[in-house]
XYZ file of C-alpha atoms in Angstrom:
455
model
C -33.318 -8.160 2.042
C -33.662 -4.332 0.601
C -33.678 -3.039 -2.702
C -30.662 -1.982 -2.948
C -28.814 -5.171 -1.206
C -30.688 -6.928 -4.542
C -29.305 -4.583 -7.118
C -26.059 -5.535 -5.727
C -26.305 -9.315 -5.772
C -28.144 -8.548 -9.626
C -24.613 -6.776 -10.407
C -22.211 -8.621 -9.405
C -24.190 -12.146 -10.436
C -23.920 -10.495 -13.957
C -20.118 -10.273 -13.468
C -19.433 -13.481 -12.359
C -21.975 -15.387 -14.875
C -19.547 -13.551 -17.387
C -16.424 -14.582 -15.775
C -17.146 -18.033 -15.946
C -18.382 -17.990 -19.499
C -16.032 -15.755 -21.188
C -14.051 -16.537 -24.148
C -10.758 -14.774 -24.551
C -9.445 -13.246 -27.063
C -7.470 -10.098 -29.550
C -9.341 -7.423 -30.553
C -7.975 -5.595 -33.740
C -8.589 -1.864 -32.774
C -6.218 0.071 -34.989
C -5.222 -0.767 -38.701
C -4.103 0.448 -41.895
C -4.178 3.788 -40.450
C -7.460 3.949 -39.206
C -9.647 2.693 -35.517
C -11.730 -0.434 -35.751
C -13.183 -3.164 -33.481
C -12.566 -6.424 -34.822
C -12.688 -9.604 -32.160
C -10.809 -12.469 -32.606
C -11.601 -15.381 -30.134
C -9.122 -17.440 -28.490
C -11.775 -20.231 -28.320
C -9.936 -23.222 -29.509
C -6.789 -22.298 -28.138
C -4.756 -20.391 -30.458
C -4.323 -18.988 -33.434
C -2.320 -17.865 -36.374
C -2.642 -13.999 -37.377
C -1.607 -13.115 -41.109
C -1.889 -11.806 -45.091
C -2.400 -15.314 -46.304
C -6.134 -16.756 -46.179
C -5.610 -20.883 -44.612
C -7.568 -23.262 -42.442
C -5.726 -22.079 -39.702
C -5.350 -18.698 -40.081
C -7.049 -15.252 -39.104
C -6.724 -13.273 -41.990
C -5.510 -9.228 -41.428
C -5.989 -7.363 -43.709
C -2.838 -5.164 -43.853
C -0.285 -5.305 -46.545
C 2.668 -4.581 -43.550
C 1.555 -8.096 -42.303
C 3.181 -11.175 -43.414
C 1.320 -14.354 -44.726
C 2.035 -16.147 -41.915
C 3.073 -13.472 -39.046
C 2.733 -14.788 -35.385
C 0.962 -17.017 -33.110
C -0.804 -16.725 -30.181
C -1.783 -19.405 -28.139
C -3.565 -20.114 -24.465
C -2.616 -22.049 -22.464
C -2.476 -23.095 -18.363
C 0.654 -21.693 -18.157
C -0.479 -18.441 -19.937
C -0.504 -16.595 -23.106
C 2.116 -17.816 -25.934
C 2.887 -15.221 -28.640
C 5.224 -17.114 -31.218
C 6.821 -14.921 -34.363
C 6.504 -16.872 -37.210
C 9.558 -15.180 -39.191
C 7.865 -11.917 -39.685
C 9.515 -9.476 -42.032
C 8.732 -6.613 -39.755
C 8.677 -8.706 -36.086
C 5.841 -9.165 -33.421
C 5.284 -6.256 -30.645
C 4.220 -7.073 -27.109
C 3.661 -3.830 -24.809
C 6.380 -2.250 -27.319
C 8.624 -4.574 -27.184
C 9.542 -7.548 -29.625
C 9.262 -10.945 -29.150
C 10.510 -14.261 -31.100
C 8.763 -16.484 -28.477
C 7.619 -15.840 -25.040
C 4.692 -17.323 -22.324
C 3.036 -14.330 -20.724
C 1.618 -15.183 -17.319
C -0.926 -12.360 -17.131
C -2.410 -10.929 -20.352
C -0.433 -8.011 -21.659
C -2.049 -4.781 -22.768
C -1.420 -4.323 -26.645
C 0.420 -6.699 -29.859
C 1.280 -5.093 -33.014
C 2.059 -6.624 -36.227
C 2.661 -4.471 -39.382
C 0.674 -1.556 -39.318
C -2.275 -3.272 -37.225
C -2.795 -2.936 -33.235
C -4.637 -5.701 -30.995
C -5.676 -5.171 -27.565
C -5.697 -8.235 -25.691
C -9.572 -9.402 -23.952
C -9.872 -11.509 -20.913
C -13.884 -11.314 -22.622
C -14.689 -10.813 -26.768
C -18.050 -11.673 -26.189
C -19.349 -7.936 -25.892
C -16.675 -6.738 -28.876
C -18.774 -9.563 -30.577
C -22.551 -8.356 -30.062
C -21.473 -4.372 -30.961
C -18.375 -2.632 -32.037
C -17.401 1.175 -30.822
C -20.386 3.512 -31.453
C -20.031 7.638 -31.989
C -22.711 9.482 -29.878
C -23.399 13.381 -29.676
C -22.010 12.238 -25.942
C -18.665 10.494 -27.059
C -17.419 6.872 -27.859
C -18.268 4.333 -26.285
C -17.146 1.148 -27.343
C -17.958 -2.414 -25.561
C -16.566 -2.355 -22.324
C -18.169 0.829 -21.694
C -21.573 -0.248 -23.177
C -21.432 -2.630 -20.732
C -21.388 0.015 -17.639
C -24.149 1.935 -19.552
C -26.291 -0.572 -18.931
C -26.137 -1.025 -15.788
C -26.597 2.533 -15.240
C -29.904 2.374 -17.490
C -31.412 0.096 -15.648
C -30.742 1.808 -12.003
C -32.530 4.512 -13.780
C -35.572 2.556 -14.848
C -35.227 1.030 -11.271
C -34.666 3.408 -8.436
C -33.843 6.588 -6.851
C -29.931 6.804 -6.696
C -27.310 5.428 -7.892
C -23.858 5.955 -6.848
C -20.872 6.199 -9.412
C -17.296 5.555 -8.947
C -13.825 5.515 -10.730
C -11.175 7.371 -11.534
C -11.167 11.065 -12.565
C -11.648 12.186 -16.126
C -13.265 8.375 -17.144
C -17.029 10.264 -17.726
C -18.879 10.168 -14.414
C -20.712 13.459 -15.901
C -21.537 11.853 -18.571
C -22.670 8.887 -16.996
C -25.114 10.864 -14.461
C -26.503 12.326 -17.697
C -27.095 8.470 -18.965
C -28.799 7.716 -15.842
C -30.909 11.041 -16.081
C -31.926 10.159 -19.483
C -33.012 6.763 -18.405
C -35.186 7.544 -15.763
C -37.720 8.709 -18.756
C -37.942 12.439 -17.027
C -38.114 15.588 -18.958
C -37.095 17.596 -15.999
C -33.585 19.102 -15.780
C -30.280 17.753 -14.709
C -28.421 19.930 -12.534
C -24.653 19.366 -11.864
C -22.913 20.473 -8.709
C -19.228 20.190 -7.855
C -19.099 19.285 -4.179
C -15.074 20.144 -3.991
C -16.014 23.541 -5.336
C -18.771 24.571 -3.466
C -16.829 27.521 -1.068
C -16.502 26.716 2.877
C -19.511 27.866 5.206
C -21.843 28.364 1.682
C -23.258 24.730 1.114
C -26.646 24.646 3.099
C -27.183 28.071 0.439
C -26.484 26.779 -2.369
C -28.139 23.662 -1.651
C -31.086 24.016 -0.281
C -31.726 28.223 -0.735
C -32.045 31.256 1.395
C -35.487 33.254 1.941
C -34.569 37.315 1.734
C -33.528 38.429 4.944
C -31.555 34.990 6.307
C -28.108 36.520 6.634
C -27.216 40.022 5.543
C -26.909 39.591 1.958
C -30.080 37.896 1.282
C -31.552 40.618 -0.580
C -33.891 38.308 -2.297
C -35.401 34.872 -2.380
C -32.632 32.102 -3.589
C -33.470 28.939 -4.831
C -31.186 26.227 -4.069
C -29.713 22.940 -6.366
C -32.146 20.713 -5.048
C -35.445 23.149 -5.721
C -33.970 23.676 -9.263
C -33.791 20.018 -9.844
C -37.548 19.123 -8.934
C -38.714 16.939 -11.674
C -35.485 16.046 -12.593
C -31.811 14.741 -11.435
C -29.468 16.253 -8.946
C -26.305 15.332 -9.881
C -23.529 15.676 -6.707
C -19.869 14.955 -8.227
C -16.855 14.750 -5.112
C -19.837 13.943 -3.081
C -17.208 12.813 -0.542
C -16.106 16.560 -0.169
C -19.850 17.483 0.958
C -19.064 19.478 3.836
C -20.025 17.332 7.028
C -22.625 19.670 8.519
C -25.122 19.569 5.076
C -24.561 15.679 5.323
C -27.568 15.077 7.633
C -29.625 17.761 5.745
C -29.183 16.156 2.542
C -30.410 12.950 4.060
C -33.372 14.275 5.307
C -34.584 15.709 2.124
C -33.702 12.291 0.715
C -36.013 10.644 3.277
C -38.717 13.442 3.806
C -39.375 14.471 -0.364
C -39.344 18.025 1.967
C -36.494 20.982 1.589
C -36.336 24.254 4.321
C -34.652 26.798 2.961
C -32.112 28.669 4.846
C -34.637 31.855 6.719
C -37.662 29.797 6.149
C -40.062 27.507 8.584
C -42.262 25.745 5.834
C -41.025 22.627 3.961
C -41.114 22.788 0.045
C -42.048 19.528 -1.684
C -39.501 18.184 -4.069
C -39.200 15.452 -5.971
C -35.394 14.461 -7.882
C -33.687 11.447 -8.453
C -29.927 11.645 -7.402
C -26.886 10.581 -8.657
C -23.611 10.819 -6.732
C -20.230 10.346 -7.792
C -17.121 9.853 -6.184
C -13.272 9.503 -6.831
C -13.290 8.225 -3.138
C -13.885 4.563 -1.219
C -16.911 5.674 0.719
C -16.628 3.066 2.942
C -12.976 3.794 3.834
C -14.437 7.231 4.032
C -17.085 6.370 6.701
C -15.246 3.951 8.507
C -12.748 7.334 9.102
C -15.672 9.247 10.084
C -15.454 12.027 7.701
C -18.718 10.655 5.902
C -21.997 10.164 7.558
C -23.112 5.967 7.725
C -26.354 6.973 7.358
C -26.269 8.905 4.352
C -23.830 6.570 2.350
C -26.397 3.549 3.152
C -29.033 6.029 1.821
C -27.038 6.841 -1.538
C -24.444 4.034 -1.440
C -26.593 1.811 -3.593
C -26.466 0.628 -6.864
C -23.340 1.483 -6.876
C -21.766 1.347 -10.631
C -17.905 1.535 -11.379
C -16.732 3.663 -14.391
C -13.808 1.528 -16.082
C -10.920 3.305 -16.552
C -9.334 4.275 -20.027
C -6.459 1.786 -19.868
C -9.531 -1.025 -19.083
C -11.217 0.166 -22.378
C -8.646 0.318 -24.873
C -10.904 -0.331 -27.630
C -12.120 3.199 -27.537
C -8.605 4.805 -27.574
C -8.023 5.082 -31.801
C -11.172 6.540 -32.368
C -10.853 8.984 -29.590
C -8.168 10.370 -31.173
C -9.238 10.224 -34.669
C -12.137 12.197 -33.570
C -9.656 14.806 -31.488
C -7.570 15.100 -34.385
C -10.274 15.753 -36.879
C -12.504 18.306 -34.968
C -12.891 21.526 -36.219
C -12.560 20.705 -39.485
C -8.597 19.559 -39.082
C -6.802 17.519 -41.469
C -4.520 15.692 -39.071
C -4.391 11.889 -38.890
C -2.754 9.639 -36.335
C 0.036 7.289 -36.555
C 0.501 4.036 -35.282
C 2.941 5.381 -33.061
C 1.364 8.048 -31.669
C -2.004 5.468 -31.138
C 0.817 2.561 -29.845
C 2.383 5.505 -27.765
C -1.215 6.349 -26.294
C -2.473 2.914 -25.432
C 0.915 1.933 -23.390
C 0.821 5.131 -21.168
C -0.967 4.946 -17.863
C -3.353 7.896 -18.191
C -4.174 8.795 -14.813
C -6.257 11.653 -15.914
C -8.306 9.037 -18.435
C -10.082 10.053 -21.242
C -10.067 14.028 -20.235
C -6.276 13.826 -20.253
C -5.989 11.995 -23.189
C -7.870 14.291 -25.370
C -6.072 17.590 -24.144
C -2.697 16.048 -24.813
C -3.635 14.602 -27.930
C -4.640 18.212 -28.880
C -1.733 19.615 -28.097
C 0.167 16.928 -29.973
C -2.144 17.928 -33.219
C -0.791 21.523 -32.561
C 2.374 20.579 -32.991
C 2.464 18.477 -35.784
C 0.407 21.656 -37.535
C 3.144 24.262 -36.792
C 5.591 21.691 -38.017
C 3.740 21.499 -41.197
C 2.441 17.893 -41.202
C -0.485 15.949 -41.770
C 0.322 13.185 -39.371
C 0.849 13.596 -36.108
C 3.394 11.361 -34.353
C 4.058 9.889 -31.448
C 7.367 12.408 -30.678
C 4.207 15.226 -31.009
C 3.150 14.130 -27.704
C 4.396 15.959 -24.592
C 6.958 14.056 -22.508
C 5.139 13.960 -19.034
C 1.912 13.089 -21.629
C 0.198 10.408 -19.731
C 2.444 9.394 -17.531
C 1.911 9.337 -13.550
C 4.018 10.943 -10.917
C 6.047 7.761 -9.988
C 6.764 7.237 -14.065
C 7.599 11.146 -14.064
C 10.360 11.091 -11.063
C 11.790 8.278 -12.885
C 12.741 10.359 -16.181
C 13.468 13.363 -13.999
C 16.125 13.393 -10.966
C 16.503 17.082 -9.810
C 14.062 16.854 -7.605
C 13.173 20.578 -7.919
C 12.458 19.974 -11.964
C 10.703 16.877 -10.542
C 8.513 18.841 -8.112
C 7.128 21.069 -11.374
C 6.367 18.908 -13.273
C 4.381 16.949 -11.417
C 2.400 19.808 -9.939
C 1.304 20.795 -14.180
C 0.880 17.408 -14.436
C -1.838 17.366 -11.632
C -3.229 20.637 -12.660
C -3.420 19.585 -16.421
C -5.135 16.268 -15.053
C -7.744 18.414 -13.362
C -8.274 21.423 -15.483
C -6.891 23.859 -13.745
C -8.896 23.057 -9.889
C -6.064 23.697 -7.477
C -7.822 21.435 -4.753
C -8.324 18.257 -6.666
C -5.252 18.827 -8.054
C -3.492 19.206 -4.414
C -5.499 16.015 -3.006
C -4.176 13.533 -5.878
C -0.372 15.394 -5.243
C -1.188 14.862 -1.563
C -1.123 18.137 -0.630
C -2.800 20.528 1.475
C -4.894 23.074 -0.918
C -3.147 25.902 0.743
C 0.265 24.467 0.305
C -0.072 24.210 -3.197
C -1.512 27.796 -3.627
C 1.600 29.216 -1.882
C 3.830 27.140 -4.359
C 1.635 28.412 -7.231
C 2.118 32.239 -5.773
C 5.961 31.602 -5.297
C 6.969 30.248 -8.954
C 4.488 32.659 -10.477
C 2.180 29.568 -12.074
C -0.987 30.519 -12.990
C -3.691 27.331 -12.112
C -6.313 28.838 -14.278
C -3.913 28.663 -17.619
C -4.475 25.114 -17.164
C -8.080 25.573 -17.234
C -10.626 24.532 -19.795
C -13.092 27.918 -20.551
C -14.650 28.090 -17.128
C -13.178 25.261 -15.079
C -10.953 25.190 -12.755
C -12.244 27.994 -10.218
C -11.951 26.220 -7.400
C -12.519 28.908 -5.220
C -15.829 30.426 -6.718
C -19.274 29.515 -7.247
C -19.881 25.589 -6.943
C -19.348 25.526 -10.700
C -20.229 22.471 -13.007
C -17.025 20.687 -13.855
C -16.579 17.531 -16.317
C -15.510 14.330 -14.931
């Protein structure tokens, strides 16, 4: 058995030891107006949330919450959530409940002013709570992931990560760089932006004098990341003919420029990412076998934002407060967040949540509410059509949707519309929309230089 057929079996052992020991559970993630990361086990069975301090009672600490406010309870048939006569009522998922059995665990409870997120696992909520790094939050469920990705870097070569856009692939390739103790660089290339016909350039380099342009000696990603990591996001949109190129300098250690007939030595660790099955991918022959069994292992999942809920409140604290602002959320706005769908994940999140601060600022308040948030905020294309019939209006909207979601890059943004790049652009052209006003500073030039792009 290989390496990387071990790192597998190490993985998913990990997840399954946890699924058979895990102890469910509430986590308290927003109250009295500000994030935390409380767990509350389900252990015994059930238990009573409330003001009052008893034997049988969790205590919250939030004067909104009665003595003895509601009661939730597991059980074979599923999850129990009783009110207890409440002044202000018991929330599931928005909606209140006197008494009701769950089947599946619901997303989010509120009582008072506090928010719970419900846990198929507290144990990891119980070793660490949500951490602020230069890099972000990360909270448990995340922490989790980074560890895996730590150790591939200790470990190996590669490492392959997936998940949906916008959940931090970029910033997971820089965890992985980071562990593999190197002080060489990290160099990030958009494989979806790299221009048709220029990949084996920008790749691997040109010697002067290898097409008519080659005025001078060009050094390519992979010479620039010797000593270091070559990180390849979209690496499903690597056009086909580089494929078996890029597995021979992952075999060989060896690069030939484009002009040249001597191999360079180089020496990288790589890091792929992809919004893609690459197995679906292969089996569909648009990606090479050979190189996803180079690359396709360890292969480490980023969770999506609606999987790590925990993280949500301080995220947008810390939106709301940058720059110096003095804008705080409300529950509402936080409730609003954590029961939208987020398709675009934590990018998304943070640009509407932004916007939602700007409004609440022109409207001359301190607390920005959930009716700050645009209406399409979150949402995905189905949930759009649904609050918008004319199907032209429909159309619009979920084309700035997709471009919002991807900053501005008119082919990502036509792949997850399922469109045809080219289609889109001649919508874009006809209703005068401009792709790049829904661009972060310097994203979303799709049809430029392979440019670095946050995922």
């Amino acid at each position: 058995m290989g390496a990387a057929d071990q790192s597998t079996i190490r993985a998913s052992d990990a997840q399954a030891a946890s699924a058979v020991s895990a102890t469910p559970g509430l986590v308290v993630i927003f109250t009295r107006g500000q994030p935390a990361c409380a767990p509350i086990p389900l252990g015994g069975g059930a238990v009573v949330l409330g003001r009052a301090p008893a034997d049988d009672t969790v205590v919250v600490d939030d004067d909104q919450v009665s003595r003895r406010h509601a009661r939730v309870a597991l059980s074979g048939q599923g999850l129990q959530i009783t009110d207890l006569g409440s002044r202000n009522g018991t929330f599931v998922d928005g909606k209140q409940v006197e008494d009701r059995v769950f089947p599946s665990l619901p997303r989010l409870i509120r009582i008072g002013g506090t928010l719970l997120r419900f846990a198929a696992d507290v144990a990891p909520f119980q070793r660490g709570g949500v951490l602020e790094h230069e890099d972000g939050v990360i909270g448990p469920t995340l922490r989790q992931t980074r560890e895996l990705i730590a150790r591939a870097g200790t470990r190996g070569e590669t490492l392959l990560l997936t998940g949906p856009s916008g959940s931090g692939k970029e910033l997971a390739a820089r965890a992985f760089h980071a562990a593999t103790g190197r002080g060489g660089p990290f160099v990030a290339v958009n494989c979806a932006a790299i221009p048709e016909g220029l990949a084996e350039r920008l790749l691997f380099g040109a010697r002067r004098g290898a097409y008519s342009d080659a005025t001078a000696d060009a050094e390519g990603y992979v010479q620039a990341a010797h000593g270091g990591t070559l990180f390849l996001d979209e690496i499903a949109e690597l056009d086909a003919s580089v494929q078996p190129k890029l597995l021979r300098v992952l075999e060989t250690r060896e690069v030939i420029a484009l002009g040249d007939t001597r191999p360079r030595k180089v020496e990288f660790r790589l890091c792929a990412a992809t919004l893609r099955d690459l197995q679906a991918e292969v089996a569909a022959r648009r990606f090479r076998e050979d190189l996803y069994y180079r690359i396709g292992r360890p292969e480490v999942r980023i969770p999506a934002l609606t999987e790590r809920l925990e993280e949500l409140p301080w995220l947008i604290a810390a939106e709301l407060g940058r720059g110096g602002a003095r804008l705080a959320p409300s529950l509402g706005l936080v409730e609003s967040c954590a029961l939208r769908a987020w398709p675009g994940n934590v990018r998304e999140l943070l640009r509407e949540v932004r916007q939602a601060g700007l409004a609440a600022h022109a409207a001359g308040r301190a607390v920005v509410e959930a009716s700050d948030l645009a209406p399409s905020a979150g949402l995905d294309i189905t949930e759009v059509a649904r609050r918008t019939p004319p199907a032209a209006e429909l159309q619009r909207i979920a084309i700035e949707v997709a471009l919002r979601r991807e900053q501005g890059n008119v082919t990502r943004a036509a792949r997850s519309l399922g469109m045809h790049r080219n289609q889109l652009r001649r919508w874009l052209a006809r209703h005068g929309v401009d792709a790049a006003a829904f661009a972060g500073a310097g994203v979303g030039k799709d049809d430029g230089a392979a440019a670095k792009e946050s995922t």
